[in-house]
PDB file of N, CA, C and O in Angstrom:
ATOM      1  N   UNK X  62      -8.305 129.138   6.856  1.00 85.00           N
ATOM      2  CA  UNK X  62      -8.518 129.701   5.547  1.00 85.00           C
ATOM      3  C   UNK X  62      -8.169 131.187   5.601  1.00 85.00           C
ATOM      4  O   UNK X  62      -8.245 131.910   6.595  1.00 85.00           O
ATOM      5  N   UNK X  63      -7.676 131.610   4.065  1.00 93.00           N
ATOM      6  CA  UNK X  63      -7.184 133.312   4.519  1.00 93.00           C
ATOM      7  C   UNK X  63      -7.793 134.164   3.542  1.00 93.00           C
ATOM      8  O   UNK X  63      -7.660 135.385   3.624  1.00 93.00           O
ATOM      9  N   UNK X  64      -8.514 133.570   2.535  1.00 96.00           N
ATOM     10  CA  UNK X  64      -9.261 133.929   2.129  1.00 96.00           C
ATOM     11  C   UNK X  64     -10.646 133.587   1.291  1.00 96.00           C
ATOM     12  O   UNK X  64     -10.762 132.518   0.691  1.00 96.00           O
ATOM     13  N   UNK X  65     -11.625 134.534   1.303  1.00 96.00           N
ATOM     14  CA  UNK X  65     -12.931 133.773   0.920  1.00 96.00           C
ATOM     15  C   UNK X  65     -13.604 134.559  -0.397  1.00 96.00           C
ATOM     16  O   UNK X  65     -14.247 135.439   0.176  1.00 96.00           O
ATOM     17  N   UNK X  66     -13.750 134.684  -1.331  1.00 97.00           N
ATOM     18  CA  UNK X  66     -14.287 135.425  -2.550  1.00 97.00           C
ATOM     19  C   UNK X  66     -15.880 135.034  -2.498  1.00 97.00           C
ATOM     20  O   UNK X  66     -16.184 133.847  -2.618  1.00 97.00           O
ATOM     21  N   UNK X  67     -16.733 135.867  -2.350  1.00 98.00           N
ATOM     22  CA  UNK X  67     -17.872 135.931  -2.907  1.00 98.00           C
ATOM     23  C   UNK X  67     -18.107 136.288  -3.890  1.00 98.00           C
ATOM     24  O   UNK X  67     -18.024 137.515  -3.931  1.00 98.00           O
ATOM     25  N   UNK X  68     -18.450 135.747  -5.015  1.00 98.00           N
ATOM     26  CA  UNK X  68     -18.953 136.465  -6.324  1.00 98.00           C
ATOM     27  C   UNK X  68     -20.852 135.944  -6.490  1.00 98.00           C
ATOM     28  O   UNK X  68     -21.392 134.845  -6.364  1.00 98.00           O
ATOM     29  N   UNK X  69     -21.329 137.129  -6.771  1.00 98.00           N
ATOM     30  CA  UNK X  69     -22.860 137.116  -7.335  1.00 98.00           C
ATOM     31  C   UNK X  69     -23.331 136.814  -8.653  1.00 98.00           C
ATOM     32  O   UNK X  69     -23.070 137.789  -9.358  1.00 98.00           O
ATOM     33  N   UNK X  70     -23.739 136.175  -9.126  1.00 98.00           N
ATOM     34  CA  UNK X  70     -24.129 136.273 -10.273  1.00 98.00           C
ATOM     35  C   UNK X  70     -25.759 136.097 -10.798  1.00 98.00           C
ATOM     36  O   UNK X  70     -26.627 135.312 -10.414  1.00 98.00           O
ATOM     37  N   UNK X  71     -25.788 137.154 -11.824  1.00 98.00           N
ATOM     38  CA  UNK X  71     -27.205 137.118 -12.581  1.00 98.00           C
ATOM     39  C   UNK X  71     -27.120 136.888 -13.905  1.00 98.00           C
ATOM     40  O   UNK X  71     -26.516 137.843 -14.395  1.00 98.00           O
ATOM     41  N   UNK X  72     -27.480 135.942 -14.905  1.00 98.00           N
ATOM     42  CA  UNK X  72     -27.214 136.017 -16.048  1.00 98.00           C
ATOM     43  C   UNK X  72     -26.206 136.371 -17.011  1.00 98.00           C
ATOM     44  O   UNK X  72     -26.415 136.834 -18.132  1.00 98.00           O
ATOM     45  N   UNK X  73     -24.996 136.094 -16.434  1.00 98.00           N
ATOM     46  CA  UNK X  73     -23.738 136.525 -17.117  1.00 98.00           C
ATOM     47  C   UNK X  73     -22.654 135.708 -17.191  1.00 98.00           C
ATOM     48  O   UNK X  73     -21.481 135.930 -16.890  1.00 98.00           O
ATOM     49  N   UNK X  74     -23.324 134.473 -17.744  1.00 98.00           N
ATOM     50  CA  UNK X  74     -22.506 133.213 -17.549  1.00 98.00           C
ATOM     51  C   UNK X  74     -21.174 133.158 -17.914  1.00 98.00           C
ATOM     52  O   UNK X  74     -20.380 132.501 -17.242  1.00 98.00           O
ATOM     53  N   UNK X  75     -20.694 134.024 -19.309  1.00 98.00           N
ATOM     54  CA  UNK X  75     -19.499 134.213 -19.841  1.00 98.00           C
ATOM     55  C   UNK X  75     -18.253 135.153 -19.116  1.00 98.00           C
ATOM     56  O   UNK X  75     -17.034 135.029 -19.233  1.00 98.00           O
ATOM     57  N   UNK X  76     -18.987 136.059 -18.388  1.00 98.00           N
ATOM     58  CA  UNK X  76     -18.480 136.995 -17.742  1.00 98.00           C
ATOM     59  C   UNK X  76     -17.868 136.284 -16.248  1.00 98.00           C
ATOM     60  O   UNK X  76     -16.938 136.629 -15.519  1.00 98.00           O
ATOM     61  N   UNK X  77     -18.842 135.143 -16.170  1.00 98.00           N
ATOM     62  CA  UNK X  77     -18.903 134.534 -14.509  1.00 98.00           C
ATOM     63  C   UNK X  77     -17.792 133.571 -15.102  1.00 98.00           C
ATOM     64  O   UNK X  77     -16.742 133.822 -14.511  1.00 98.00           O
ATOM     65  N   UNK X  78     -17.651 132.780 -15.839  1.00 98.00           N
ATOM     66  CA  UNK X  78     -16.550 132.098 -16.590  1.00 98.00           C
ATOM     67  C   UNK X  78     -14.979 132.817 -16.720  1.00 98.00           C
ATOM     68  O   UNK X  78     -13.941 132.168 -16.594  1.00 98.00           O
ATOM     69  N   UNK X  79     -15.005 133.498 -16.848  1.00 98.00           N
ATOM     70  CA  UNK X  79     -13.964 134.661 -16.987  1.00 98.00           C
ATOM     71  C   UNK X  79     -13.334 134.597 -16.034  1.00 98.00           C
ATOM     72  O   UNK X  79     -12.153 134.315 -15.832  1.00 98.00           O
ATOM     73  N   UNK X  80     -14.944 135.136 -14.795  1.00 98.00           N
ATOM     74  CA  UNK X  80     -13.791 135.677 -13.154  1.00 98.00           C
ATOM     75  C   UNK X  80     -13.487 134.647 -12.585  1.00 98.00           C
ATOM     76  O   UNK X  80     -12.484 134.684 -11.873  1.00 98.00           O
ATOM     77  N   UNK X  81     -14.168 133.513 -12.694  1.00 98.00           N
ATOM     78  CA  UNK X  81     -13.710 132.126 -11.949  1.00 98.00           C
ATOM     79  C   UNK X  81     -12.350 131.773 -12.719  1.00 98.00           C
ATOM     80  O   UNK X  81     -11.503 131.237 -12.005  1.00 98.00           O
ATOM     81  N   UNK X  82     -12.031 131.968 -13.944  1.00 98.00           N
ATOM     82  CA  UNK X  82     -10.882 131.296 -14.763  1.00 98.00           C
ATOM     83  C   UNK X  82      -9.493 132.345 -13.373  1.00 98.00           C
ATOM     84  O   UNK X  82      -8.761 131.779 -12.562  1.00 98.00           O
ATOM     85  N   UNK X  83      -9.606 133.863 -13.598  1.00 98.00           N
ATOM     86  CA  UNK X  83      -9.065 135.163 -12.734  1.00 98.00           C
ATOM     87  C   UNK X  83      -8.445 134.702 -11.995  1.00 98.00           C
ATOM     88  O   UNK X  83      -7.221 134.581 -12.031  1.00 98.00           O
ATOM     89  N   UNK X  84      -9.720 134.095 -10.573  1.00 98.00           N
ATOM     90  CA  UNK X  84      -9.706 133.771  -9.312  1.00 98.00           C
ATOM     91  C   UNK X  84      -9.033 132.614  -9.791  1.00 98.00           C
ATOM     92  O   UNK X  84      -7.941 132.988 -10.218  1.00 98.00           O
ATOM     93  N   UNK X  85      -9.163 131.418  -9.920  1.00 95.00           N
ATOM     94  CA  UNK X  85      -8.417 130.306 -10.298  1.00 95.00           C
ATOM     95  C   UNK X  85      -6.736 130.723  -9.902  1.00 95.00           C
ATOM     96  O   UNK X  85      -5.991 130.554  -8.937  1.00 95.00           O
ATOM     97  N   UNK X  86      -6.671 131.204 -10.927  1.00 96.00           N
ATOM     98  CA  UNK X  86      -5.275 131.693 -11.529  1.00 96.00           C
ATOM     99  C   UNK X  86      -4.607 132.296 -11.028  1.00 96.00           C
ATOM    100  O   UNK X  86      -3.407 132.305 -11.301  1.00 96.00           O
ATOM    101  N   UNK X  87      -5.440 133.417  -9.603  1.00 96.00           N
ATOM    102  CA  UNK X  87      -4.301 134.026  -9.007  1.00 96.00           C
ATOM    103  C   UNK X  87      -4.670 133.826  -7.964  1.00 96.00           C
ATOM    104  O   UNK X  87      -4.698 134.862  -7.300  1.00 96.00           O
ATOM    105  N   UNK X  88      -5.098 132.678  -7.271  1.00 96.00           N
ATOM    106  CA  UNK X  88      -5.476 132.373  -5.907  1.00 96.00           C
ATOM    107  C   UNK X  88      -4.437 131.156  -5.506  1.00 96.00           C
ATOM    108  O   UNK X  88      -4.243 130.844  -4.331  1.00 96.00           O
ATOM    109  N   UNK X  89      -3.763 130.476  -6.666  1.00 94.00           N
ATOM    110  CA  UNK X  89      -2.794 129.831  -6.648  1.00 94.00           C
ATOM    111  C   UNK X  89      -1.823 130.088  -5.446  1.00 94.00           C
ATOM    112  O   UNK X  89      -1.217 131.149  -5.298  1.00 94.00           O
ATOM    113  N   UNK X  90      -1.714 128.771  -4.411  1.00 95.00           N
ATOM    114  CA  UNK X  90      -1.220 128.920  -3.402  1.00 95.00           C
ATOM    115  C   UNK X  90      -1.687 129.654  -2.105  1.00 95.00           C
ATOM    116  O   UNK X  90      -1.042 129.853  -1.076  1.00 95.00           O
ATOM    117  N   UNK X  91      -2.330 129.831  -2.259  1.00 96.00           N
ATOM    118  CA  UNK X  91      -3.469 131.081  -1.401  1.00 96.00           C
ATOM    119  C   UNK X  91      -4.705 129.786  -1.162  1.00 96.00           C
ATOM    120  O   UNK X  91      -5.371 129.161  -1.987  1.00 96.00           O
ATOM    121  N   UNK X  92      -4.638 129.710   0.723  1.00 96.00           N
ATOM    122  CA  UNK X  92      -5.696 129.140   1.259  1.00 96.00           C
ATOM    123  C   UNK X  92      -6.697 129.963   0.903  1.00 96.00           C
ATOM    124  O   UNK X  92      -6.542 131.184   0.929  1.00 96.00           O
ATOM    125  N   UNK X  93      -7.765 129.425   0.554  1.00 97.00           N
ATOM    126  CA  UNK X  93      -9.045 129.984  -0.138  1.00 97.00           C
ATOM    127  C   UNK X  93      -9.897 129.618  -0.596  1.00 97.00           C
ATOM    128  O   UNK X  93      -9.771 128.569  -1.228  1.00 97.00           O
ATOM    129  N   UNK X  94     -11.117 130.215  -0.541  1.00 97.00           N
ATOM    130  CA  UNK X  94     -12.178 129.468  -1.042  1.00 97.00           C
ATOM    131  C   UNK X  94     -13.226 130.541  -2.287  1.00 97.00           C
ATOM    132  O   UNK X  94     -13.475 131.721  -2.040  1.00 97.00           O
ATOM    133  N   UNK X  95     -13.607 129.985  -3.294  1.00 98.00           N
ATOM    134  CA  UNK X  95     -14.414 130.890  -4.023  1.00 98.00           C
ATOM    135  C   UNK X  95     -16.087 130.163  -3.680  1.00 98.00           C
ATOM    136  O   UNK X  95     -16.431 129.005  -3.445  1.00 98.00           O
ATOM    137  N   UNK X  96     -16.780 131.325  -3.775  1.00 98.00           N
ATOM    138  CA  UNK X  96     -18.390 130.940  -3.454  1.00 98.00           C
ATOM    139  C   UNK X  96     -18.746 131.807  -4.536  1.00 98.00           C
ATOM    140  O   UNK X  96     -18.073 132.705  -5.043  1.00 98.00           O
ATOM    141  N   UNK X  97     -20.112 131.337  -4.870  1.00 98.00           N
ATOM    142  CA  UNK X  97     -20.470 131.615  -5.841  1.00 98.00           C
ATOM    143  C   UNK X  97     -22.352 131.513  -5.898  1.00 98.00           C
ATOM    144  O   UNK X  97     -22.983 130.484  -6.142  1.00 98.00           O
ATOM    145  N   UNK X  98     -22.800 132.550  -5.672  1.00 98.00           N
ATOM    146  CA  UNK X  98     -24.450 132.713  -5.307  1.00 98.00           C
ATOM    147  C   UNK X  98     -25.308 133.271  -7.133  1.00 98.00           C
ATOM    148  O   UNK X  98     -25.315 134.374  -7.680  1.00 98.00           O
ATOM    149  N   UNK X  99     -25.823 132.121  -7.514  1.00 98.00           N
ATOM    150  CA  UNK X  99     -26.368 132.835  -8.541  1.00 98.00           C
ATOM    151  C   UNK X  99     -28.349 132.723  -8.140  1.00 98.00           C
ATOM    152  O   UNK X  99     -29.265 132.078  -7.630  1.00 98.00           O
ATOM    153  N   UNK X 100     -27.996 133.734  -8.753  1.00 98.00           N
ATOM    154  CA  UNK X 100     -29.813 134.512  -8.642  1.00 98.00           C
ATOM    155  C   UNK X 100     -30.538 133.892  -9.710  1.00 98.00           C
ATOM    156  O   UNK X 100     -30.993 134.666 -10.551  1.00 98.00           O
ATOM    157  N   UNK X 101     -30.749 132.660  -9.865  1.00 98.00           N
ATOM    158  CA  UNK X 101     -31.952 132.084 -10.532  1.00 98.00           C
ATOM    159  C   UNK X 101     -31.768 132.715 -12.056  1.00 98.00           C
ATOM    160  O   UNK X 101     -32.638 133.337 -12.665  1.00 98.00           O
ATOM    161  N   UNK X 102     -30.501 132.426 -12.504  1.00 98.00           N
ATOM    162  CA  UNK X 102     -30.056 132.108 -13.801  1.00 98.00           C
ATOM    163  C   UNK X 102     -30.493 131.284 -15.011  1.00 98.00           C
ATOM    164  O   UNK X 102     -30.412 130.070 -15.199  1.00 98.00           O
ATOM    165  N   UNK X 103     -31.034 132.376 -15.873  1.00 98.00           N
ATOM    166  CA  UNK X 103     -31.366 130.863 -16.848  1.00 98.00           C
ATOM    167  C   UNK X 103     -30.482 130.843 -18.372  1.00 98.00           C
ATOM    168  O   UNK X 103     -30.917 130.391 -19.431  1.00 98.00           O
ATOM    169  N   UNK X 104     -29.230 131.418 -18.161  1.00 98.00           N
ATOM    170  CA  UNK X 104     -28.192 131.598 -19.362  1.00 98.00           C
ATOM    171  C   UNK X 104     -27.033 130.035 -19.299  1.00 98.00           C
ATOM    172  O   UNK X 104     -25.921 129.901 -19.811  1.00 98.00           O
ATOM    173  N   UNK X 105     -27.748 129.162 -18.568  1.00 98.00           N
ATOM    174  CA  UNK X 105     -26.590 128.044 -18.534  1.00 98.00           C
ATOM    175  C   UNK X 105     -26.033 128.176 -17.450  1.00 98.00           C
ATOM    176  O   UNK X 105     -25.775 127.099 -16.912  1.00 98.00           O
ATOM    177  N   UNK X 106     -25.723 129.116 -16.870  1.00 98.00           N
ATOM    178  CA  UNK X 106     -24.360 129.722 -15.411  1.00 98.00           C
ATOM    179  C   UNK X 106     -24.375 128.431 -14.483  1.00 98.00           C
ATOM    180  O   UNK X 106     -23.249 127.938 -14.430  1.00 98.00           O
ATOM    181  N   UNK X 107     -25.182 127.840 -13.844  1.00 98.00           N
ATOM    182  CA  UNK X 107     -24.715 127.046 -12.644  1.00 98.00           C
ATOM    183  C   UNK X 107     -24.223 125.546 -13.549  1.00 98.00           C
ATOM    184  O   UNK X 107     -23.143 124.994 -13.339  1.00 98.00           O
ATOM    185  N   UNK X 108     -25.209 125.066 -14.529  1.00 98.00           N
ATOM    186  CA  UNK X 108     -24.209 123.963 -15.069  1.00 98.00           C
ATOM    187  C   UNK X 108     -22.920 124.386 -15.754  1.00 98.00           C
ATOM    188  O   UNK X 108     -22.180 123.513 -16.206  1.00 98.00           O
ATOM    189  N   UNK X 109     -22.606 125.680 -15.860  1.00 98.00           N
ATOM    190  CA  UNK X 109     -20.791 125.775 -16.347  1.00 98.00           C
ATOM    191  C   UNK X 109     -20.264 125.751 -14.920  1.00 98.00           C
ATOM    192  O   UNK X 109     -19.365 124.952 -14.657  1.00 98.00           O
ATOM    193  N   UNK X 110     -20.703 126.488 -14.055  1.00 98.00           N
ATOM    194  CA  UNK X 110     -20.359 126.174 -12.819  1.00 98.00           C
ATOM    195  C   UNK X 110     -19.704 124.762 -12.632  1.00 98.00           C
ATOM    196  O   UNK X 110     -18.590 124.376 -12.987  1.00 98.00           O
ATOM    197  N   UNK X 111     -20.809 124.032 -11.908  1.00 98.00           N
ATOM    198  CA  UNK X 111     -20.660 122.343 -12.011  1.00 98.00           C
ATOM    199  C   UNK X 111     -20.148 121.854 -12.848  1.00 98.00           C
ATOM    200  O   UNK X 111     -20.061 120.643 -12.648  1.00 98.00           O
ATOM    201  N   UNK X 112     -19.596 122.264 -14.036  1.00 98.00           N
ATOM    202  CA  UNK X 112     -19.326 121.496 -15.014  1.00 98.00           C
ATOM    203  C   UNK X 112     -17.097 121.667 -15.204  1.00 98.00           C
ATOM    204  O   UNK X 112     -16.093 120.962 -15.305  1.00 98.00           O
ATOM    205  N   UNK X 113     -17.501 123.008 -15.142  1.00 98.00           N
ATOM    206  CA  UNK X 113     -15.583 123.601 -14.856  1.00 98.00           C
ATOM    207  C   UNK X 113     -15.108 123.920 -13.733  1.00 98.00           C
ATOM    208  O   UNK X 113     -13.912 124.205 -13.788  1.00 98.00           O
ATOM    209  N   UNK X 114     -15.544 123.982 -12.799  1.00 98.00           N
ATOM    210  CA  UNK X 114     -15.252 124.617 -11.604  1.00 98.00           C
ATOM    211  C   UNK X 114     -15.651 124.032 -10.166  1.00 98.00           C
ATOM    212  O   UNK X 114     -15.766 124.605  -9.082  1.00 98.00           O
ATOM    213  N   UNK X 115     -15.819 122.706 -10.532  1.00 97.00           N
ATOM    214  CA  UNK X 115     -16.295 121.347  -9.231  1.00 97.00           C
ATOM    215  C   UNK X 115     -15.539 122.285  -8.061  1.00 97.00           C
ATOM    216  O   UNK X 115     -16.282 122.514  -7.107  1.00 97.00           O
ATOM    217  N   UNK X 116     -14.463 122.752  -7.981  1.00 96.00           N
ATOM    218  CA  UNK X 116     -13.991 122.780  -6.924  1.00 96.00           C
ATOM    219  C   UNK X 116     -14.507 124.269  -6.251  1.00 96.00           C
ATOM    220  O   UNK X 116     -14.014 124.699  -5.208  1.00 96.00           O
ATOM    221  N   UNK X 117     -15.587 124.993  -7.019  1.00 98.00           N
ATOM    222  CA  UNK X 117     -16.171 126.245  -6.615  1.00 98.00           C
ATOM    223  C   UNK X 117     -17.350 126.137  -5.759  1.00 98.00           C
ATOM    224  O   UNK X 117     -18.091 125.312  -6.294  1.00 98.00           O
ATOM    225  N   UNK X 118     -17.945 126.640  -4.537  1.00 98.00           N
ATOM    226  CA  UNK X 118     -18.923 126.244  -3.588  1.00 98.00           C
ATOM    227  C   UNK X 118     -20.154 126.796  -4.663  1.00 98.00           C
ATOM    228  O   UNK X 118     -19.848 127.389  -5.697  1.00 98.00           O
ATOM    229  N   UNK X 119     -21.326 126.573  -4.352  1.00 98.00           N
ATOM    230  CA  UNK X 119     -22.102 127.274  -5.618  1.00 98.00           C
ATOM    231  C   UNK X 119     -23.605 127.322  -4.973  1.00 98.00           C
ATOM    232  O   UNK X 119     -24.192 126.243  -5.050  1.00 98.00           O
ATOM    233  N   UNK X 120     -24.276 128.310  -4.395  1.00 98.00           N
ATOM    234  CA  UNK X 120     -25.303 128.674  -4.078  1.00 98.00           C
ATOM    235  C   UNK X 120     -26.307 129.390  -5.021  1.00 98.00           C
ATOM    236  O   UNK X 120     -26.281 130.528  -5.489  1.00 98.00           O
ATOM    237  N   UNK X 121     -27.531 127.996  -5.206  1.00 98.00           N
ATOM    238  CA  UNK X 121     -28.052 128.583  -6.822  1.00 98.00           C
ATOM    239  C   UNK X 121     -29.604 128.547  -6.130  1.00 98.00           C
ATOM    240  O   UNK X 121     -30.208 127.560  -5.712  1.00 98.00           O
ATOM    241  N   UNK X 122     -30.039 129.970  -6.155  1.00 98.00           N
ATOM    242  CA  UNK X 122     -31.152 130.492  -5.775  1.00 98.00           C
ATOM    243  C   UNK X 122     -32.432 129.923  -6.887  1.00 98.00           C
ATOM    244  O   UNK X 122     -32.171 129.596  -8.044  1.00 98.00           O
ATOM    245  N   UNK X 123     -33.469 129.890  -6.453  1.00 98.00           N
ATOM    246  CA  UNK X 123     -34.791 130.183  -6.879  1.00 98.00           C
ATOM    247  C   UNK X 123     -35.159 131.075  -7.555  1.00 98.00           C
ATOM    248  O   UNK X 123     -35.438 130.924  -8.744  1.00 98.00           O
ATOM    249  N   UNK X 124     -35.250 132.407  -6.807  1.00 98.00           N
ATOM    250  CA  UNK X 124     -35.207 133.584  -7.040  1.00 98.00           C
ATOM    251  C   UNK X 124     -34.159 134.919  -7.049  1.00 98.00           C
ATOM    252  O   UNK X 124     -33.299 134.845  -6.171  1.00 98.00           O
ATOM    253  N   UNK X 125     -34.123 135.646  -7.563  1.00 98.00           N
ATOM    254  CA  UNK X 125     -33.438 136.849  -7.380  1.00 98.00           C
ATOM    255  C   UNK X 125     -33.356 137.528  -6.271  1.00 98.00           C
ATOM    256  O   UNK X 125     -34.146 138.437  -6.016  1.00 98.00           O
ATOM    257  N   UNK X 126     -32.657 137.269  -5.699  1.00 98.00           N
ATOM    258  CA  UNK X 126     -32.642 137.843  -4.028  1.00 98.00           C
ATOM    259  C   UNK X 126     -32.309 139.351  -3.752  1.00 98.00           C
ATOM    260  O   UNK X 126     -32.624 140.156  -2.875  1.00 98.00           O
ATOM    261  N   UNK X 127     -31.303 139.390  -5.225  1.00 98.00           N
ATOM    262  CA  UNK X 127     -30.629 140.326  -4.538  1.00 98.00           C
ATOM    263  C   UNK X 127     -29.033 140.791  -4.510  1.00 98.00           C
ATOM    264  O   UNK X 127     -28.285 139.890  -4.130  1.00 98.00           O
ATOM    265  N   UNK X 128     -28.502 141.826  -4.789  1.00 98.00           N
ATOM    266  CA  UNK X 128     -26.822 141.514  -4.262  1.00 98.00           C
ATOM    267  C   UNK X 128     -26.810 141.219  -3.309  1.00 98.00           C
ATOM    268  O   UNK X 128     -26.662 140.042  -2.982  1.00 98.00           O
ATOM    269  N   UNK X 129     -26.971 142.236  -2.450  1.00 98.00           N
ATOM    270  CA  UNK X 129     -26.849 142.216  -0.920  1.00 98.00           C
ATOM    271  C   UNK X 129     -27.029 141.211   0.038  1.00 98.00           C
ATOM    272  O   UNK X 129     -26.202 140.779   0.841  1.00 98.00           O
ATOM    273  N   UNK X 130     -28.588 140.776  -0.188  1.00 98.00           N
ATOM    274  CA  UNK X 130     -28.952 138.935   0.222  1.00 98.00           C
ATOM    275  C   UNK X 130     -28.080 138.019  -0.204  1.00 98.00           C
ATOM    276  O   UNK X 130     -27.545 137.196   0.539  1.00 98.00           O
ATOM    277  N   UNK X 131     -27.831 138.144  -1.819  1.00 98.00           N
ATOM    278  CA  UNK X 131     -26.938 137.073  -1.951  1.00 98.00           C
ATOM    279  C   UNK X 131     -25.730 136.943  -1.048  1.00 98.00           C
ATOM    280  O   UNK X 131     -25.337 135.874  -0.581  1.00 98.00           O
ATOM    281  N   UNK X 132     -25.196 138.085  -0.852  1.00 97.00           N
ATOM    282  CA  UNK X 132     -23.556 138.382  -0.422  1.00 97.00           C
ATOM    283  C   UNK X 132     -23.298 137.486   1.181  1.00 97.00           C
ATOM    284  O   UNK X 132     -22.451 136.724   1.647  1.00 97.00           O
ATOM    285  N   UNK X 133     -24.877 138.265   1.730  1.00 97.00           N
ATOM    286  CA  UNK X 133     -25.295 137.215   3.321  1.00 97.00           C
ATOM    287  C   UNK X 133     -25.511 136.150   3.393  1.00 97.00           C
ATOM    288  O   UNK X 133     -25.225 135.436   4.355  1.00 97.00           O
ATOM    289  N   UNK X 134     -26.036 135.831   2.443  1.00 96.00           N
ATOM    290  CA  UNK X 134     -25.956 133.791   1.990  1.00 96.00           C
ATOM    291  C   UNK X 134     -24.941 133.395   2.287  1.00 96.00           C
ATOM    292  O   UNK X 134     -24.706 132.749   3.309  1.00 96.00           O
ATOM    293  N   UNK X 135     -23.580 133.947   0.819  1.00 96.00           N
ATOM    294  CA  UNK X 135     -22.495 133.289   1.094  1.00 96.00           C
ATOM    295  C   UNK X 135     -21.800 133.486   2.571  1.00 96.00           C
ATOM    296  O   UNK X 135     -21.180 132.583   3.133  1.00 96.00           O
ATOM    297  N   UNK X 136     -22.004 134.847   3.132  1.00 94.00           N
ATOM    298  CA  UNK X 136     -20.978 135.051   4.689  1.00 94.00           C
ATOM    299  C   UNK X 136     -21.501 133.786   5.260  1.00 94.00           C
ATOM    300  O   UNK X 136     -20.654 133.150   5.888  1.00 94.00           O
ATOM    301  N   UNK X 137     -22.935 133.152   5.185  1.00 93.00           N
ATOM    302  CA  UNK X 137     -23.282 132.155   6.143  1.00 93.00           C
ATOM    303  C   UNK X 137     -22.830 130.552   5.653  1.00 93.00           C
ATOM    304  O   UNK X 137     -22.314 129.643   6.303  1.00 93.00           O
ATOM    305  N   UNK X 138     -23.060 130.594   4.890  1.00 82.00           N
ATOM    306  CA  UNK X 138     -22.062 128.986   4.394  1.00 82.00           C
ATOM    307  C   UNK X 138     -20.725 128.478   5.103  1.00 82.00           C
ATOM    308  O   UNK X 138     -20.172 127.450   4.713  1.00 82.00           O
TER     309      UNK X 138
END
């Protein structure tokens, strides 16, 4: 793999929709993987997740961890 995108998310489901459409689009051809850590979201975010983006890894917290925690989640997956 040559590359790995972590994105965080807190409540910004439309915004998180957006960068996944981004990443999609210009990761084309590019071994890669997008991850995706949301902090105990309650705007919809992980079922648009699951719902458009099956092929996105998706680490959906309990609680608000954190950027930083989140970011170490995904390095460990």
């Amino acid at each position: 793999m040559d590359l790995s995108v972590c994105v965080v998310n807190w409540n910004v489901c439309d915004d998180l929709a957006n960068c996944l459409d981004s990443l999609r689009d210009g990761m084309r051809g590019v071994d890669g993987e997008i991850i995706v850590v949301d902090n105990a979201s309650a705007d919809g975010s992980l079922e648009m997740v699951r719902r458009r983006f099956p092929h996105v890894r998706l680490i959906a917290n309990d609680a608000n961890v954190g950027f930083a925690a989140a970011n170490v989640q995904a390095m460990h997956e």
